[in-house]
Each structure stands twice: as structure tokens, then as C-alpha cells.
Tab-separated table of C-alpha atoms in Angstrom:
chain	number	residue	atom	x	y	z
A	1	MET	CA	198.741	33.059	354.020
A	2	LYS	CA	198.981	32.372	350.294
A	3	LYS	CA	196.251	29.732	350.482
A	4	ASN	CA	193.919	32.181	352.195
A	5	ARG	CA	194.723	34.838	349.632
A	6	ASN	CA	194.018	32.422	346.787
A	7	ASP	CA	190.574	31.794	348.249
A	8	PHE	CA	189.801	35.522	348.410
A	9	SER	CA	186.962	37.018	346.348
A	10	TYR	CA	186.853	40.715	345.484
A	11	ASP	CA	183.116	40.627	346.237
A	12	THR	CA	184.290	40.826	349.851
A	13	LEU	CA	185.848	44.235	349.251
A	14	TRP	CA	182.731	45.461	347.448
A	15	ARG	CA	180.632	44.597	350.500
A	16	ILE	CA	183.049	46.473	352.747
A	17	TYR	CA	182.916	49.496	350.455
A	18	CYS	CA	179.163	49.820	350.282
A	19	GLY	CA	177.088	46.838	351.321
A	20	ASP	CA	174.352	46.573	348.676
A	21	MET	CA	175.274	47.475	345.100
A	22	PRO	CA	172.957	50.112	343.565
A	23	ASP	CA	170.961	49.044	340.524
A	24	PHE	CA	172.434	51.744	338.254
A	25	ILE	CA	175.959	50.456	338.936
A	26	ILE	CA	174.863	46.887	338.201
A	27	ARG	CA	173.215	47.913	334.920
A	28	LEU	CA	176.216	49.908	333.724
A	29	SER	CA	178.700	47.253	334.819
A	30	GLU	CA	176.933	44.724	332.580
A	31	THR	CA	177.474	46.756	329.387
A	32	PRO	CA	180.021	45.440	326.844
A	33	PRO	CA	182.664	48.181	327.384
A	34	MET	CA	182.677	47.463	331.118
A	35	MET	CA	182.623	43.689	330.663
A	36	ARG	CA	185.779	44.017	328.532
A	37	LEU	CA	187.582	45.153	331.678
A	38	ARG	CA	187.120	41.658	333.125
A	39	HIS	CA	189.887	40.771	330.679
A	40	VAL	CA	192.294	43.606	331.513
A	41	GLY	CA	194.477	43.162	334.594
A	42	MET	CA	195.420	45.673	337.260
A	43	ASN	CA	199.013	44.476	337.351
A	44	CYS	CA	200.026	45.589	333.869
A	45	GLY	CA	201.097	42.264	332.401
A	46	CYS	CA	203.237	41.335	335.412
A	47	GLU	CA	200.794	38.562	336.307
A	48	TYR	CA	201.901	36.608	333.209
A	49	VAL	CA	205.570	36.531	334.264
A	50	ALA	CA	207.029	33.579	336.204
A	51	LEU	CA	208.852	36.036	338.476
A	52	HIS	CA	205.609	37.526	339.801
A	53	LYS	CA	203.214	34.597	339.983
A	54	GLU	CA	204.205	33.528	343.496
A	55	ASP	CA	203.691	37.077	344.781
A	56	MET	CA	200.118	37.505	343.530
A	57	CYS	CA	197.088	35.811	345.042
A	58	ARG	CA	194.971	35.808	341.872
A	59	ARG	CA	194.078	37.939	338.875
A	60	TYR	CA	192.915	41.411	339.949
A	61	THR	CA	191.064	43.076	337.072
A	62	ARG	CA	190.179	46.592	336.002
A	63	PHE	CA	186.533	45.528	336.240
A	64	GLU	CA	186.857	44.661	339.931
A	65	HIS	CA	188.754	47.869	340.567
A	66	SER	CA	186.282	50.049	338.654
A	67	LEU	CA	183.257	48.685	340.495
A	68	GLY	CA	185.113	49.215	343.742
A	69	VAL	CA	185.798	52.856	342.878
A	70	ALA	CA	182.142	53.435	341.974
A	71	LEU	CA	180.991	51.898	345.262
A	72	ILE	CA	183.443	53.970	347.304
A	73	VAL	CA	182.284	57.177	345.603
A	74	TRP	CA	178.639	56.205	346.135
A	75	ASN	CA	179.275	55.380	349.786
A	76	PHE	CA	180.786	58.779	350.505
A	77	THR	CA	178.697	61.032	348.228
A	78	ARG	CA	175.403	59.318	347.316
A	79	ASP	CA	175.868	61.168	344.020
A	80	VAL	CA	174.940	59.176	340.911
A	81	LYS	CA	176.933	61.338	338.486
A	82	GLN	CA	180.165	61.121	340.467
A	83	SER	CA	179.720	57.383	341.040
A	84	VAL	CA	179.235	56.693	337.331
A	85	ALA	CA	182.303	58.788	336.510
A	86	GLY	CA	184.226	56.645	338.981
A	87	LEU	CA	182.888	53.482	337.376
A	88	PHE	CA	183.983	54.636	333.913
A	89	HIS	CA	187.396	56.034	334.858
A	90	ASP	CA	189.256	52.994	333.436
A	91	ILE	CA	186.854	52.162	330.607
A	92	SER	CA	189.479	53.001	327.962
A	93	THR	CA	192.313	51.113	329.646
A	94	PRO	CA	194.084	48.959	327.038
A	95	ALA	CA	195.382	45.428	327.421
A	96	PHE	CA	198.265	45.354	329.908
A	97	ALA	CA	197.159	48.802	331.102
A	98	HIS	CA	200.128	51.064	331.953
A	99	VAL	CA	202.478	49.016	329.782
A	100	VAL	CA	200.938	50.982	326.911
A	101	ASP	CA	201.947	54.187	328.713
A	102	PHE	CA	205.515	52.836	328.636
A	103	LEU	CA	205.026	52.165	324.928
A	104	ASN	CA	203.749	55.726	324.417
A	105	GLY	CA	206.550	57.269	326.486
A	106	ASP	CA	204.034	58.473	329.087
A	107	HIS	CA	204.611	56.108	332.005
A	108	LEU	CA	205.491	58.926	334.433
A	109	THR	CA	202.094	60.644	334.089
A	110	GLN	CA	200.078	57.615	332.877
A	111	GLU	CA	197.439	59.604	331.010
A	112	SER	CA	198.095	58.607	327.388
A	113	THR	CA	195.309	56.027	327.208
A	114	GLU	CA	192.489	58.207	328.588
A	115	SER	CA	191.672	59.895	325.270
A	116	ARG	CA	189.271	57.127	324.203
A	117	THR	CA	187.055	57.394	327.292
A	118	SER	CA	184.417	59.699	325.772
A	119	GLU	CA	184.414	57.743	322.521
A	120	MET	CA	183.803	54.426	324.272
A	121	ILE	CA	180.972	55.847	326.361
A	122	ASP	CA	179.412	57.645	323.381
A	123	SER	CA	179.574	54.657	321.062
A	124	SER	CA	177.899	52.194	323.430
A	125	HIS	CA	174.146	52.248	322.943
A	126	GLU	CA	173.795	50.099	326.074
A	127	ILE	CA	175.565	52.741	328.174
A	128	GLN	CA	173.679	55.584	326.521
A	129	GLU	CA	170.356	53.913	327.296
A	130	VAL	CA	171.171	53.700	331.012
A	131	LEU	CA	172.587	57.245	331.098
A	132	ALA	CA	169.371	58.539	329.534
A	133	ASP	CA	167.347	56.788	332.240
A	134	LEU	CA	169.553	58.466	334.850
A	135	GLY	CA	169.244	61.897	333.211
A	136	LEU	CA	172.988	61.989	332.486
A	137	THR	CA	175.097	62.654	329.409
A	138	THR	CA	178.540	61.499	328.349
A	139	SER	CA	180.040	64.840	329.389
A	140	ASP	CA	178.724	64.336	332.929
A	141	VAL	CA	180.631	61.104	333.452
A	142	CYS	CA	183.609	60.939	331.069
A	143	ASP	CA	186.095	62.809	333.285
A	144	TYR	CA	186.380	61.619	336.861
A	145	HIS	CA	189.121	64.192	337.474
A	146	LEU	CA	186.282	66.705	337.903
A	147	TYR	CA	185.205	65.096	341.177
A	148	THR	CA	187.736	65.243	344.008
A	149	ILE	CA	186.253	62.329	345.937
A	150	ALA	CA	186.809	60.155	342.856
A	151	ASP	CA	190.199	61.619	341.920
A	152	ASN	CA	192.518	64.360	343.100
A	153	ALA	CA	196.174	65.339	343.092
A	154	SER	CA	198.657	62.800	344.429
A	155	PRO	CA	199.453	61.999	347.242
A	156	ARG	CA	195.940	62.837	348.461
A	157	LEU	CA	193.431	60.067	349.075
A	158	SER	CA	190.772	59.519	346.402
A	159	ALA	CA	188.388	56.656	345.692
A	160	ASP	CA	190.643	55.486	342.867
A	161	ARG	CA	193.824	55.406	344.991
A	162	LEU	CA	191.972	53.996	347.982
A	163	GLU	CA	190.517	51.091	345.989
A	164	TYR	CA	193.714	49.958	344.310
A	165	THR	CA	195.525	50.312	347.623
A	166	MET	CA	192.971	48.045	349.322
A	167	GLY	CA	192.952	45.609	346.400
A	168	ASN	CA	196.731	45.383	346.397
A	169	PHE	CA	196.817	44.938	350.169
A	170	ILE	CA	195.147	41.617	349.400
A	171	GLN	CA	197.074	40.951	346.183
A	172	TYR	CA	200.496	41.384	347.801
A	173	GLY	CA	199.580	39.938	351.193
A	174	VAL	CA	200.142	43.231	353.045
A	175	CYS	CA	197.063	42.780	355.227
A	176	GLY	CA	193.730	41.009	355.349
A	177	THR	CA	190.096	42.058	355.211
A	178	ASP	CA	189.844	42.677	358.971
A	179	GLU	CA	192.487	45.415	358.776
A	180	ILE	CA	190.987	46.780	355.559
A	181	GLU	CA	187.600	47.036	357.272
A	182	LEU	CA	189.229	48.827	360.225
A	183	TYR	CA	190.788	51.391	357.899
A	184	TYR	CA	187.673	51.854	355.794
A	185	ASN	CA	185.318	52.310	358.727
A	186	ASP	CA	187.478	55.168	360.005
A	187	LEU	CA	187.023	57.119	356.760
A	188	SER	CA	184.453	59.770	355.897
A	189	ALA	CA	183.922	62.503	353.336
A	190	GLY	CA	185.458	65.683	354.695
A	191	MET	CA	187.209	68.888	353.696
A	192	ASN	CA	190.975	69.063	353.316
A	193	GLU	CA	193.322	71.993	353.917
A	194	ASP	CA	192.236	73.577	350.614
A	195	ARG	CA	188.537	73.256	351.497
A	196	GLN	CA	188.067	70.605	348.840
A	197	PRO	CA	186.085	67.398	349.415
A	198	GLU	CA	188.387	64.489	350.178
A	199	ILE	CA	188.131	61.058	351.782
A	200	VAL	CA	189.662	61.647	355.209
A	201	PHE	CA	190.481	59.688	358.358
A	202	ARG	CA	189.064	60.444	361.780
A	203	THR	CA	191.662	58.672	363.921
A	204	PRO	CA	195.354	59.671	363.663
A	205	GLU	CA	196.699	56.281	364.775
A	206	ILE	CA	194.615	54.373	362.233
A	207	ALA	CA	195.584	56.796	359.472
A	208	GLU	CA	199.282	56.358	360.299
A	209	LYS	CA	198.968	52.578	360.280
A	210	PHE	CA	197.179	52.705	356.911
A	211	ALA	CA	199.791	55.043	355.447
A	212	LEU	CA	202.680	52.823	356.554
A	213	ALA	CA	200.953	49.765	355.086
A	214	SER	CA	200.306	51.604	351.807
A	215	MET	CA	204.023	52.350	351.480
A	216	LYS	CA	204.630	48.593	351.088
A	217	ASN	CA	202.509	48.757	347.928
A	218	SER	CA	204.425	51.810	346.752
A	219	TYR	CA	207.717	49.915	346.785
A	220	VAL	CA	206.164	47.169	344.657
A	221	TYR	CA	205.048	49.750	342.064
A	222	ILE	CA	208.631	51.031	341.610
A	223	SER	CA	210.431	47.703	342.070
A	224	ASP	CA	213.139	46.648	339.639
A	225	SER	CA	211.081	43.619	338.612
A	226	ASP	CA	207.948	45.648	337.809
A	227	ARG	CA	209.831	48.340	335.904
A	228	PHE	CA	211.869	45.833	333.909
A	229	THR	CA	209.005	43.526	332.948
A	230	MET	CA	206.706	46.405	331.973
A	231	GLN	CA	209.393	47.963	329.761
A	232	TYR	CA	210.160	44.532	328.289
A	233	LEU	CA	206.502	43.983	327.371
A	234	ALA	CA	206.203	47.514	325.982
A	235	GLU	CA	209.166	46.877	323.670
A	236	LEU	CA	207.659	43.545	322.629
A	237	LEU	CA	204.311	45.128	321.729
A	238	LYS	CA	206.024	48.001	319.930
A	239	SER	CA	208.036	45.565	317.831
A	240	ALA	CA	204.937	43.504	316.990
A	241	MET	CA	203.122	46.617	315.724
A	242	GLU	CA	206.025	48.297	313.910
A	243	LYS	CA	206.991	45.108	312.083
A	244	ASN	CA	203.394	44.313	311.103
A	245	TYR	CA	203.295	41.049	313.025
A	246	GLY	CA	199.497	41.024	313.096
A	247	LEU	CA	199.017	43.396	316.038
A	248	THR	CA	197.451	46.857	315.778
A	249	VAL	CA	196.812	49.712	318.195
A	250	ASP	CA	193.094	48.924	318.066
A	251	ASP	CA	193.824	45.346	319.159
A	252	LEU	CA	195.184	46.754	322.424
A	253	TYR	CA	191.685	48.030	323.204
A	254	THR	CA	190.154	44.570	323.090
A	255	THR	CA	191.175	41.972	325.697
A	256	GLU	CA	194.478	40.612	326.943
A	257	GLU	CA	193.492	37.117	325.816
A	258	ASN	CA	192.978	38.430	322.279
A	259	VAL	CA	196.327	40.222	322.219
A	260	ILE	CA	198.163	37.176	323.606
A	261	GLU	CA	196.520	34.958	320.993
A	262	LYS	CA	197.736	37.271	318.231
A	263	LEU	CA	201.264	37.217	319.651
A	264	GLU	CA	201.269	33.429	319.971
A	265	ASN	CA	199.885	32.950	316.457
A	266	ASN	CA	202.721	34.901	314.839
A	267	PRO	CA	205.943	32.865	314.480
A	268	PHE	CA	208.093	36.010	314.511
A	269	ILE	CA	206.929	37.241	317.926
A	270	ASP	CA	205.697	34.065	319.647
A	271	SER	CA	209.139	33.174	321.052
A	272	ALA	CA	209.562	36.702	322.430
A	273	TRP	CA	206.233	36.467	324.276
A	274	HIS	CA	207.129	33.111	325.801
A	275	SER	CA	210.562	34.417	326.800
A	276	TYR	CA	208.767	37.240	328.579
A	277	THR	CA	206.547	34.848	330.526
A	278	LYS	CA	209.598	32.836	331.654
A	279	ILE	CA	211.496	35.743	333.256
A	280	LYS	CA	212.487	34.497	336.719
A	281	GLY	CA	214.534	37.382	338.035
A	282	VAL	CA	216.036	40.806	337.418
A	283	ARG	CA	219.476	42.114	338.345
A	284	ARG	CA	221.087	45.537	338.401
A	285	LEU	CA	224.083	46.577	336.310
A	286	ALA	CA	226.253	49.668	336.575
A	287	ASP	CA	226.677	49.661	332.785
A	288	PRO	CA	224.739	48.004	329.945
A	289	VAL	CA	225.977	44.711	328.488
A	290	CYS	CA	226.193	44.169	324.748
A	291	ASP	CA	223.801	41.702	323.099
A	292	THR	CA	221.590	41.623	326.199
A	293	PHE	CA	218.288	43.382	326.810
A	294	CYS	CA	219.270	46.056	329.340
A	295	VAL	CA	217.146	49.055	330.235
A	296	ARG	CA	217.317	52.000	332.567
A	297	VAL	CA	213.727	52.718	333.574
A	298	ASN	CA	212.345	55.606	335.607
A	299	ALA	CA	209.091	55.185	337.526
A	300	LYS	CA	206.072	57.126	338.700
A	301	ARG	CA	206.495	57.399	342.479
A	302	ARG	CA	203.035	56.677	343.835
A	303	TYR	CA	202.434	57.035	347.549
A	304	LEU	CA	199.679	58.286	349.856
A	305	ASP	CA	199.624	60.998	352.510
A	306	PRO	CA	196.059	60.930	353.869
A	307	PHE	CA	194.364	63.857	355.575
A	308	VAL	CA	193.169	63.419	359.166
A	309	MET	CA	190.429	65.547	360.707
A	310	GLY	CA	191.930	68.118	363.049
A	311	LYS	CA	195.515	66.972	362.370
A	312	GLY	CA	196.340	67.544	358.716
A	313	ARG	CA	198.389	65.123	356.608
A	314	VAL	CA	199.845	62.040	358.266
A	315	SER	CA	203.339	63.245	357.364
A	316	ALA	CA	202.698	66.444	359.353
A	317	TYR	CA	202.297	64.673	362.708
A	318	SER	CA	204.053	61.322	362.157
A	319	GLU	CA	207.839	61.593	362.112
A	320	LYS	CA	208.001	57.913	361.244
A	321	TYR	CA	205.872	58.296	358.129
A	322	SER	CA	207.565	61.538	357.113
A	323	ALA	CA	210.878	59.683	357.202
A	324	GLU	CA	209.391	56.846	355.143
A	325	ILE	CA	208.283	59.282	352.442
A	326	LYS	CA	211.760	60.818	352.245
A	327	LYS	CA	213.309	57.369	351.998
A	328	PHE	CA	210.870	56.373	349.256
A	329	LEU	CA	211.443	59.533	347.218
A	330	ALA	CA	215.204	58.998	347.438
A	331	VAL	CA	215.136	55.597	345.689
A	332	SER	CA	217.481	55.717	342.700
A	333	PHE	CA	216.630	54.441	339.228
A	334	ASP	CA	220.131	55.038	337.817
A	335	ASP	CA	221.171	51.384	337.452
A	336	TRP	CA	220.595	49.331	334.354
A	337	LEU	CA	218.297	46.321	334.638
A	338	THR	CA	218.529	42.974	332.897
A	339	GLU	CA	217.156	39.469	333.237
A	340	ILE	CA	218.939	36.993	335.505
């Protein structure tokens, strides 16, 4: 299974999402702010840790995710404005992504890094040239929250949540492209219980199967290992900036390779970075231990409850999935975490 996953290309998902890629998405994806996202991972620095490397098939980037979101929006709306907003939704994501939300004390809402979106779009003459050709402005495309197919309130299904769910199905070995195609082909743009556009399922059994599979991803997102390593890296970055070890906030908005190089080139923080990459396990403690890095870390509980035509939310008709949601929401984060 791992060999097959290592051979996987995210181009395969793009073809499932939409077939041919529209020219406007290609042009915008080739601009420097979007190309930067080829060097920002989806897994928030976890992919650099020894503990996680066996669990991940390959590097899954914000660029791959963003193009996927744009293609999903285009597939279900054929609306250029909404598709471009979907493409740009992560354009201001910093190196190590949500680790910086941990650093900013915003990891439960994960919105602290979105403030630069308009600035990045505005300041790119390459993007502005394409937007002008499309008859669009920065204000049309800088806030994907305006378009419910692209984004909506959790746990509803949006293009953003759908894409990273599909991408992580591959990344974590939850299922393969045949199952992903089965799920995707059952979806359409519909109206939910609030008469808002939403990506919805047509078949209750397929929706339930998708929802149960997605819960496997959800447990990864709140796992002890993810929470510990993200908090560890956040503390490392915070220390590097506060102690003037050659790292600035603006550096975080370049590439992960650039940030890592700065960490490795500073003798005061280099050993801390390499200690981070060598973490092989995490254990729970009832109480913190002196002289050891111990943290108690809460987590954003991300899960999906898709809408099905004529049935409502999966949790409304599936006792099994309703029970899974309750079990997931009951997970405790009270223990302290430390490295094995």
C-alpha cells in the first residue's frame, strides 16, 4: 500500500475533480504568490518529523490543495469569480501553515494568517494582469468565505474541506482513487436545509461511507503526535524570533526551505530544529515533568457531516455516524504530552 501511495501524483485528483484545467486557473497558478505555495506543506511541519514520515505517502502542498479547491468550485459552479477565490484562499498561508496559528494563539479558529490575503493579491502585478483580463478585482476574489460552495460553516461540506479530505485520504492511506472517484461522482451542487448552495450527496449509503472514512482523517488532525509536534515547532519559531536568531515574521511568508535554512544557519537554534526532526514518539502524562518539554494542547475538532438530497445530514439518518461524532467530540485533551 505504501509503495502505491508513494507513486501517487496529485494530478490524478485534479483530473477527478474537473477533467481539463481551465486556462484562467493555469495562468493564475503560475504567478509567483501561487508558486510559493509549492514550498508550503499541508501537514503543518509534521512531514519533517521522524515520527510522521512513515505515515505520509509524500509531500502534499498548499499549491496542490489550492488548485484542487479551484477545480472543485469550477466543476460545481462554472463561476470564474468563485473559482479564483477558491484558488487564492491559502495564498497567505505561512511556512508550516497552522503552526503559525499555534504561535499566534489562534489554533482553535485558524484564521490569524488570513489578513495578508488581499495584500498579496494586490501587490502581484502578474495576478492583477490576469484579474483585469477576467474583469475581476481583488475584492471579488480575496475572501472565499463569501461563496458557500468554496467555504461554509463546519461541519458542512465545502470545496476546501472536500479537497483536503480527499488529499488526506491518499496521504494517510485511508482509501484509494477508485473510492475517491465513487464519492466525488455522487456529489452535485444543491441546496441545504438553510437554502444555501452546498456540495451535497445524492446517495445516502455513499454519503455515509464517505463520512465514516473522513472521520479517520479527523482523528489524525487531533492526535497527540500532531498536537505535540505542532506546538513544539511553534515554540521553536517563537524562540527564534524573540531572541533575534535571524528569523522574522516576514520570513514565515516565504518558503519552508528558506525558514529551515535560516534555522540551520544559526548555531543557537540549529540543534533545536534537528531535535524536532528526530522526535520518534509522544506519550501522555497526568502531570508535567520538570526540565522536560511538556505541553497540554487543545485542538480544533474538524469533522464532516455532509448533506444528502432528500435525507438531510448523514448524522440525522445514520445512527452509526451519529455515534462516531459523539465519540469524536468526547476526546479529552486534558493530559500533558511529552516526547518519548
